XYZ file of C-alpha atoms in Angstrom:
477
model
C -47.114 -5.649 -38.579
C -47.487 -7.913 -41.448
C -48.005 -11.598 -40.479
C -51.194 -13.309 -41.191
C -52.435 -16.399 -38.344
C -52.525 -16.168 -34.603
C -49.597 -18.185 -32.647
C -50.008 -18.128 -29.242
C -46.011 -17.465 -28.874
C -44.927 -14.424 -26.496
C -41.739 -13.145 -28.364
C -41.383 -15.987 -31.844
C -38.685 -17.470 -31.604
C -34.600 -16.512 -33.510
C -32.206 -19.047 -34.774
C -30.761 -21.505 -32.326
C -27.538 -21.265 -30.648
C -24.932 -23.947 -33.004
C -24.742 -27.165 -31.352
C -21.254 -26.300 -31.689
C -21.467 -23.804 -28.447
C -22.052 -25.776 -25.640
C -20.793 -23.431 -23.409
C -22.429 -20.535 -24.431
C -26.183 -22.491 -24.338
C -25.065 -22.672 -21.077
C -24.064 -19.253 -20.350
C -27.201 -18.103 -17.987
C -28.819 -15.265 -19.096
C -31.715 -12.917 -19.156
C -29.382 -11.773 -15.609
C -30.628 -9.156 -13.733
C -28.160 -6.556 -14.786
C -29.276 -6.928 -18.582
C -33.217 -6.876 -17.234
C -32.029 -3.375 -15.154
C -32.399 -1.379 -17.153
C -34.501 -2.232 -19.662
C -37.044 -1.961 -16.399
C -36.092 0.841 -15.425
C -36.496 2.682 -18.462
C -40.043 0.834 -19.723
C -41.179 2.554 -16.035
C -40.601 6.233 -17.557
C -43.360 6.471 -19.902
C -46.414 4.665 -17.612
C -45.029 6.771 -15.088
C -44.949 9.826 -16.532
C -48.460 9.557 -17.602
C -50.236 9.102 -14.256
C -47.840 11.416 -12.206
C -48.620 14.614 -13.760
C -52.162 14.086 -13.192
C -52.019 15.480 -8.973
C -49.706 17.838 -10.439
C -52.747 20.157 -13.028
C -54.641 21.715 -10.556
C -50.876 23.330 -9.367
C -49.864 24.246 -12.485
C -52.676 25.852 -14.162
C -52.630 27.940 -11.304
C -48.933 29.397 -11.666
C -50.248 29.704 -15.199
C -53.390 31.130 -14.762
C -55.117 28.766 -17.362
C -58.043 26.277 -16.452
C -58.785 22.756 -16.343
C -59.592 22.788 -20.218
C -55.858 23.835 -20.377
C -53.912 21.674 -18.305
C -55.509 18.496 -20.253
C -53.075 19.575 -23.234
C -50.045 17.649 -20.520
C -51.413 14.782 -20.829
C -53.091 14.943 -24.152
C -49.635 15.766 -26.354
C -47.710 13.284 -24.448
C -50.150 10.254 -25.730
C -50.724 11.704 -29.127
C -46.623 11.816 -29.476
C -46.582 8.633 -27.136
C -48.659 7.070 -29.932
C -47.329 7.189 -33.082
C -43.535 7.115 -31.237
C -44.079 3.270 -29.654
C -44.687 1.735 -33.803
C -41.673 3.573 -35.010
C -39.654 3.077 -32.452
C -40.232 -0.515 -32.357
C -39.520 -0.673 -36.071
C -36.600 0.905 -35.926
C -34.861 -1.302 -33.374
C -35.315 -4.236 -35.203
C -34.150 -2.369 -38.034
C -30.666 -0.121 -36.325
C -30.165 -2.289 -32.895
C -32.656 -1.606 -30.016
C -29.585 -0.216 -27.850
C -29.174 2.257 -29.890
C -32.125 3.268 -30.249
C -33.168 2.599 -26.340
C -30.107 4.712 -25.878
C -31.286 7.504 -27.750
C -34.086 7.401 -26.219
C -32.943 8.547 -22.716
C -30.609 10.616 -24.097
C -34.249 12.869 -25.474
C -36.240 11.811 -22.295
C -33.968 13.720 -19.889
C -33.486 17.006 -22.962
C -37.424 16.573 -21.490
C -36.697 16.958 -18.026
C -34.067 20.098 -18.058
C -36.553 21.798 -20.558
C -39.751 21.088 -17.848
C -37.470 22.384 -15.331
C -36.935 25.484 -16.321
C -39.755 26.608 -18.621
C -40.909 30.220 -18.443
C -44.033 29.567 -20.126
C -46.877 26.915 -20.296
C -45.687 26.987 -23.813
C -42.556 25.083 -23.067
C -44.127 22.732 -21.030
C -45.935 21.076 -23.371
C -42.810 21.072 -25.826
C -41.182 19.411 -22.851
C -44.339 16.406 -22.989
C -43.816 16.387 -26.082
C -40.216 15.402 -26.374
C -41.338 13.170 -23.488
C -43.842 10.994 -24.663
C -41.356 10.031 -28.211
C -38.172 9.750 -25.945
C -40.002 7.594 -23.743
C -41.959 5.336 -26.199
C -38.343 3.714 -27.100
C -37.799 2.191 -24.065
C -40.586 -0.796 -24.337
C -40.315 -1.982 -27.775
C -36.429 -1.363 -27.554
C -36.612 -3.801 -24.719
C -38.367 -6.798 -26.669
C -36.078 -6.532 -29.218
C -33.370 -7.056 -26.980
C -34.782 -10.274 -25.313
C -34.930 -11.391 -28.954
C -31.938 -10.734 -29.226
C -30.284 -12.141 -25.602
C -32.775 -15.642 -26.469
C -30.627 -15.801 -29.975
C -27.669 -15.521 -28.282
C -28.454 -18.161 -25.765
C -30.883 -20.837 -28.030
C -34.114 -20.705 -25.605
C -37.031 -17.957 -25.173
C -36.778 -15.521 -22.820
C -38.953 -17.067 -18.905
C -41.910 -15.708 -18.716
C -40.843 -14.417 -15.566
C -38.973 -11.548 -17.190
C -40.955 -10.584 -19.421
C -43.306 -10.455 -15.752
C -41.184 -8.643 -14.216
C -41.555 -5.811 -17.975
C -45.384 -6.128 -17.625
C -45.122 -5.380 -13.732
C -43.311 -2.124 -14.001
C -45.238 -0.582 -16.334
C -48.337 -1.425 -14.369
C -46.954 -0.307 -11.280
C -45.292 2.772 -12.235
C -48.691 4.059 -13.814
C -49.755 2.664 -10.231
C -47.666 4.821 -7.963
C -47.834 8.020 -10.022
C -50.451 9.945 -9.048
C -49.079 9.166 -5.226
C -45.462 9.906 -6.149
C -46.562 13.290 -7.981
C -48.303 14.774 -5.085
C -45.363 13.508 -3.129
C -43.210 16.063 -5.293
C -45.504 19.098 -5.777
C -45.640 19.026 -2.015
C -42.377 19.138 -1.268
C -39.820 20.357 -4.534
C -42.768 21.437 -6.608
C -44.782 20.737 -9.474
C -41.463 21.475 -11.442
C -40.363 18.267 -9.874
C -42.543 15.731 -11.630
C -39.982 17.211 -14.815
C -36.853 16.577 -12.934
C -37.699 13.606 -11.755
C -36.914 12.520 -14.697
C -33.254 13.161 -15.433
C -31.309 11.232 -12.565
C -33.778 8.346 -13.141
C -32.859 8.578 -17.295
C -29.357 9.097 -16.441
C -28.953 5.820 -14.112
C -30.845 4.782 -16.786
C -28.536 5.639 -19.383
C -25.294 3.959 -17.386
C -27.050 1.021 -17.180
C -27.393 0.293 -20.369
C -23.972 1.215 -21.544
C -22.199 -0.991 -18.918
C -24.838 -4.119 -19.344
C -26.735 -4.384 -22.929
C -24.519 -6.049 -24.473
C -24.031 -4.303 -28.150
C -25.940 -4.607 -31.869
C -25.161 -7.774 -33.503
C -24.246 -6.930 -37.119
C -26.077 -7.753 -39.071
C -29.006 -8.290 -37.506
C -31.646 -11.433 -39.347
C -35.465 -11.930 -39.068
C -36.257 -15.844 -37.025
C -35.743 -16.758 -41.150
C -32.310 -15.977 -41.454
C -33.962 -12.934 -43.994
C -32.151 -9.916 -43.112
C -35.331 -7.567 -42.380
C -36.368 -4.377 -44.664
C -36.454 -1.281 -43.690
C -39.934 -0.434 -43.729
C -40.699 2.282 -42.187
C -42.613 3.312 -44.372
C -42.530 7.435 -44.426
C -46.324 8.100 -45.669
C -48.313 6.215 -43.866
C -46.521 7.642 -40.976
C -46.791 10.490 -41.724
C -50.974 10.299 -42.802
C -51.709 8.347 -39.568
C -49.707 11.112 -37.251
C -51.823 13.991 -39.199
C -54.701 12.082 -39.098
C -54.631 11.482 -35.366
C -53.510 14.665 -35.291
C -56.113 16.485 -36.338
C -58.798 13.990 -34.024
C -57.040 15.685 -31.150
C -57.573 18.739 -31.790
C -61.504 18.658 -32.294
C -62.013 16.374 -29.322
C -59.994 18.519 -27.094
C -62.593 21.060 -26.993
C -65.920 19.228 -27.635
C -67.680 21.911 -25.324
C -67.367 24.399 -28.658
C -66.816 21.898 -31.221
C -64.606 22.761 -34.909
C -67.057 20.736 -36.814
C -64.640 21.773 -40.141
C -62.104 19.709 -38.100
C -63.788 16.493 -39.281
C -63.684 17.287 -43.017
C -59.866 16.665 -43.520
C -60.038 13.705 -40.221
C -62.191 12.421 -43.027
C -59.710 12.763 -46.296
C -56.931 12.145 -43.711
C -58.033 9.031 -42.848
C -59.536 7.456 -46.097
C -55.363 8.532 -47.687
C -54.177 6.531 -44.931
C -56.972 3.317 -45.258
C -55.737 3.379 -48.954
C -52.115 3.714 -49.277
C -51.571 1.259 -45.917
C -53.167 -1.467 -48.158
C -51.071 -1.081 -51.554
C -48.601 -0.992 -49.590
C -46.777 -4.778 -49.114
C -45.520 -4.079 -45.392
C -47.415 -1.167 -44.096
C -46.636 0.569 -40.969
C -50.250 -0.968 -39.645
C -51.647 -3.844 -41.533
C -55.379 -2.999 -41.605
C -55.666 -6.418 -43.782
C -54.691 -8.408 -40.865
C -56.110 -6.929 -38.349
C -59.552 -6.928 -40.165
C -59.242 -10.753 -40.461
C -57.683 -10.909 -36.790
C -61.209 -10.145 -34.846
C -59.732 -11.392 -31.844
C -57.226 -8.820 -31.181
C -59.359 -6.022 -33.288
C -61.360 -6.237 -30.061
C -58.611 -6.523 -27.725
C -57.258 -3.211 -28.818
C -60.820 -2.311 -28.395
C -61.350 -4.021 -25.138
C -57.895 -2.133 -23.835
C -58.601 1.358 -24.861
C -61.964 1.762 -23.527
C -60.868 0.529 -20.072
C -58.201 2.637 -20.638
C -60.258 5.851 -21.228
C -62.189 4.543 -18.180
C -59.313 4.195 -15.864
C -57.683 7.864 -16.518
C -60.896 9.659 -16.177
C -60.318 8.666 -12.823
C -56.765 8.769 -12.962
C -56.933 12.770 -13.644
C -60.720 13.857 -13.149
C -61.065 11.988 -9.993
C -57.370 14.042 -8.353
C -58.805 17.384 -9.784
C -61.809 16.633 -8.129
C -59.729 16.384 -5.092
C -58.318 19.391 -5.382
C -60.771 21.861 -6.192
C -64.059 20.945 -4.979
C -62.459 19.396 -1.947
C -59.729 21.297 -1.467
C -56.941 18.348 -0.462
C -53.072 19.799 -0.987
C -51.800 17.853 -4.261
C -49.888 15.839 -1.672
C -53.086 14.728 0.108
C -54.548 13.997 -3.105
C -51.581 11.272 -3.614
C -52.262 9.674 -0.253
C -56.250 9.447 -1.415
C -54.876 7.718 -3.692
C -52.847 5.643 -2.598
C -55.450 2.581 -1.981
C -55.489 2.304 -5.620
C -51.537 2.192 -6.337
C -51.364 -0.753 -4.005
C -54.338 -2.319 -5.011
C -53.524 -1.847 -9.076
C -49.635 -3.061 -8.065
C -50.587 -6.135 -5.853
C -53.773 -7.455 -8.519
C -50.661 -6.880 -11.471
C -49.213 -9.678 -9.381
C -52.231 -11.435 -9.321
C -53.005 -10.994 -13.015
C -49.008 -12.316 -14.439
C -50.115 -15.844 -12.338
C -53.715 -16.407 -13.835
C -53.584 -18.863 -16.497
C -57.374 -17.993 -18.365
C -57.534 -14.114 -19.598
C -61.686 -13.952 -19.673
C -62.293 -14.361 -15.934
C -59.498 -11.417 -14.486
C -61.373 -9.204 -17.452
C -64.872 -9.607 -16.463
C -64.086 -9.470 -12.884
C -61.996 -5.980 -14.036
C -65.234 -4.487 -16.160
C -67.859 -4.972 -13.826
C -65.159 -3.144 -10.583
C -64.807 -0.741 -13.006
C -68.329 -0.239 -13.388
C -68.842 -0.012 -10.291
C -66.315 2.788 -9.240
C -67.848 5.246 -12.225
C -71.896 4.037 -10.671
C -69.845 5.263 -6.972
C -68.493 9.267 -8.580
C -71.564 9.375 -9.864
C -72.739 9.967 -5.830
C -69.947 11.904 -4.448
C -70.565 15.148 -3.064
C -68.613 18.110 -0.847
C -70.072 16.091 2.760
C -68.930 12.238 1.225
C -67.144 10.951 4.196
C -63.614 9.947 3.553
C -64.278 6.180 3.315
C -66.307 6.268 0.484
C -63.667 8.391 -1.374
C -60.862 5.888 -0.556
C -63.072 3.022 -1.556
C -63.383 4.732 -4.661
C -60.384 4.749 -5.870
C -59.463 1.072 -5.061
C -62.112 0.308 -6.983
C -60.204 1.405 -10.297
C -57.394 0.104 -8.359
C -57.834 -3.302 -9.122
C -59.204 -3.517 -13.020
C -56.523 -1.506 -13.845
C -53.553 -4.337 -12.437
C -56.166 -7.454 -14.076
C -57.037 -5.222 -17.387
C -52.821 -4.416 -18.251
C -52.092 -8.452 -17.449
C -54.731 -9.951 -19.260
C -54.824 -8.004 -22.133
C -51.085 -8.042 -22.704
C -50.988 -11.775 -22.420
C -54.455 -11.795 -25.400
C -52.114 -9.723 -27.623
C -49.367 -12.761 -27.139
C -52.290 -14.808 -27.553
C -54.247 -13.933 -30.941
C -50.699 -11.478 -32.738
C -49.222 -13.053 -35.415
C -45.815 -14.960 -34.004
C -43.148 -12.556 -36.041
C -44.812 -8.817 -35.266
C -45.444 -9.888 -31.626
C -42.912 -6.428 -31.380
C -45.766 -4.146 -33.486
C -48.395 -5.777 -31.819
C -47.402 -4.741 -28.436
C -46.596 -1.073 -29.518
C -50.378 -0.491 -31.233
C -51.778 -1.798 -27.412
C -49.949 0.545 -26.484
C -51.364 2.362 -28.879
C -55.414 1.877 -28.655
C -54.525 2.227 -24.262
C -52.956 6.496 -25.365
C -55.620 6.936 -27.281
C -57.752 6.034 -24.863
C -55.959 8.260 -22.954
C -56.505 11.051 -24.893
C -60.369 10.585 -25.489
C -60.361 10.211 -21.388
C -58.890 13.960 -20.875
C -61.080 15.000 -23.292
C -64.187 14.381 -21.310
C -63.092 15.624 -18.456
C -61.777 18.672 -20.323
C -65.466 18.964 -21.831
C -67.104 18.134 -18.509
C -65.221 20.318 -16.429
C -64.496 23.311 -18.206
C -62.334 25.902 -16.122
C -63.102 23.871 -12.971
C -63.930 20.455 -11.106
C -67.283 20.570 -9.823
C -69.326 17.794 -7.896
C -71.972 18.684 -11.458
C -68.343 18.390 -14.066
C -68.012 14.427 -12.230
C -71.146 13.012 -11.769
C -71.190 14.096 -15.678
C -67.706 12.383 -16.674
C -68.617 8.840 -14.257
C -72.091 8.717 -15.837
C -70.645 8.784 -18.771
C -68.232 6.223 -17.634
C -70.792 4.174 -16.178
C -72.521 3.372 -18.804
C -68.619 2.695 -21.336
C -68.096 0.353 -18.274
C -71.608 -1.449 -19.261
C -70.974 -2.033 -23.230
C -67.165 -3.436 -21.874
C -69.300 -5.523 -20.174
C -71.013 -7.280 -22.648
C -68.092 -6.664 -25.223
C -65.956 -9.170 -23.125
C -68.964 -11.249 -21.413
C -69.162 -12.051 -25.192
C -66.089 -12.045 -26.691
C -65.691 -16.539 -27.908
C -62.371 -15.803 -28.123
C -61.371 -15.727 -24.357
C -63.383 -18.798 -23.723
C -60.289 -21.332 -22.711
C -57.619 -19.265 -23.808
C -54.122 -19.016 -21.882
């Protein structure tokens, strides 16, 4: 990210089409054929983040491991995605989005095959690592494809196209637990991995047919060819620091305090290197001078920490403490999925940001409060209500924070800004898996659920304060 001023543009305008080409300007552009592979590819990452939630118990029983170990299946995907999203976004700008999109799908196919035949838990971790890298290519590549199409026809991508791209991510994440539960019930937990193969193959074939070849001599909006600017040392330091932090967080029951020393050293080295580079991997100066954008990242990360505590922690409790099967658990999470889908559509239609975000934060806190009082004899209606309390915020938060990023991010760095928003979301998910591992240990029980819900309720109150007191949200559209 290299910009310094916030400009409320969703996608920076490319050079307009020549006036002498009226036929090209009249071309419809952004057709269903162009957007179909982009939507299919973009749903794979969020789908896999939530689909596995109803398979964790079955995987743990198969390999004889507990919740603290299966939490690695969550964290390894997010760790890979947190790093890969901004990196692959830059590669899409430099090498061409179609190439990056197709290569990412090949990696997804490989990950699905590895997970389907995995003989040990270690191979499942390899599969999830590859899945995190492969699926991270789709969203930034899709944004770059839309920018290229904008340049070709001389107009920006319609808001409806961007809304569909957002809905694909939100919708797939919302239906993930239900779909995962049905797959585990019908074909077993390996179906969670195998399903990626046909979906990626369909997206790959559609991309070959309908996504135009990458234009030669890619240029930025001002006509200047973009520099490579991948900053491999910055990427390496960021990856190393984040990996050390995750290792520390995943064993909070027996914290390895010595890991904080290398984490501090790596973080200091990363900050110093990023401040010295003219084109850093993470533009710290821009983030320090753009408080509204930084607060958006913080708000997004904390919100998804709470959401994923329910996505993973609540589903494990339903299976282990209440004795529901994976399929029944998926059905119990259906109200949350439906509420998230409906509210993501409503959130895309709202003009304001502060109102939907405030409502979402309040519901997150209420939902956490409900979880604190669940037990083995809680009526089924209350269990359904608890899930719905988290489904509504999931739909509102995704669209509202995306609008905030578009409003506050530098116009020439929307793609990188969106990638960092995803990184904040992944960090929230990693922290959620760490909290779950600490609360549950080797078994998901009432005490662990109440401990996790109590922490979530405190964070929910802080999130309300952060949202209500954010003056930048007033009057933004």
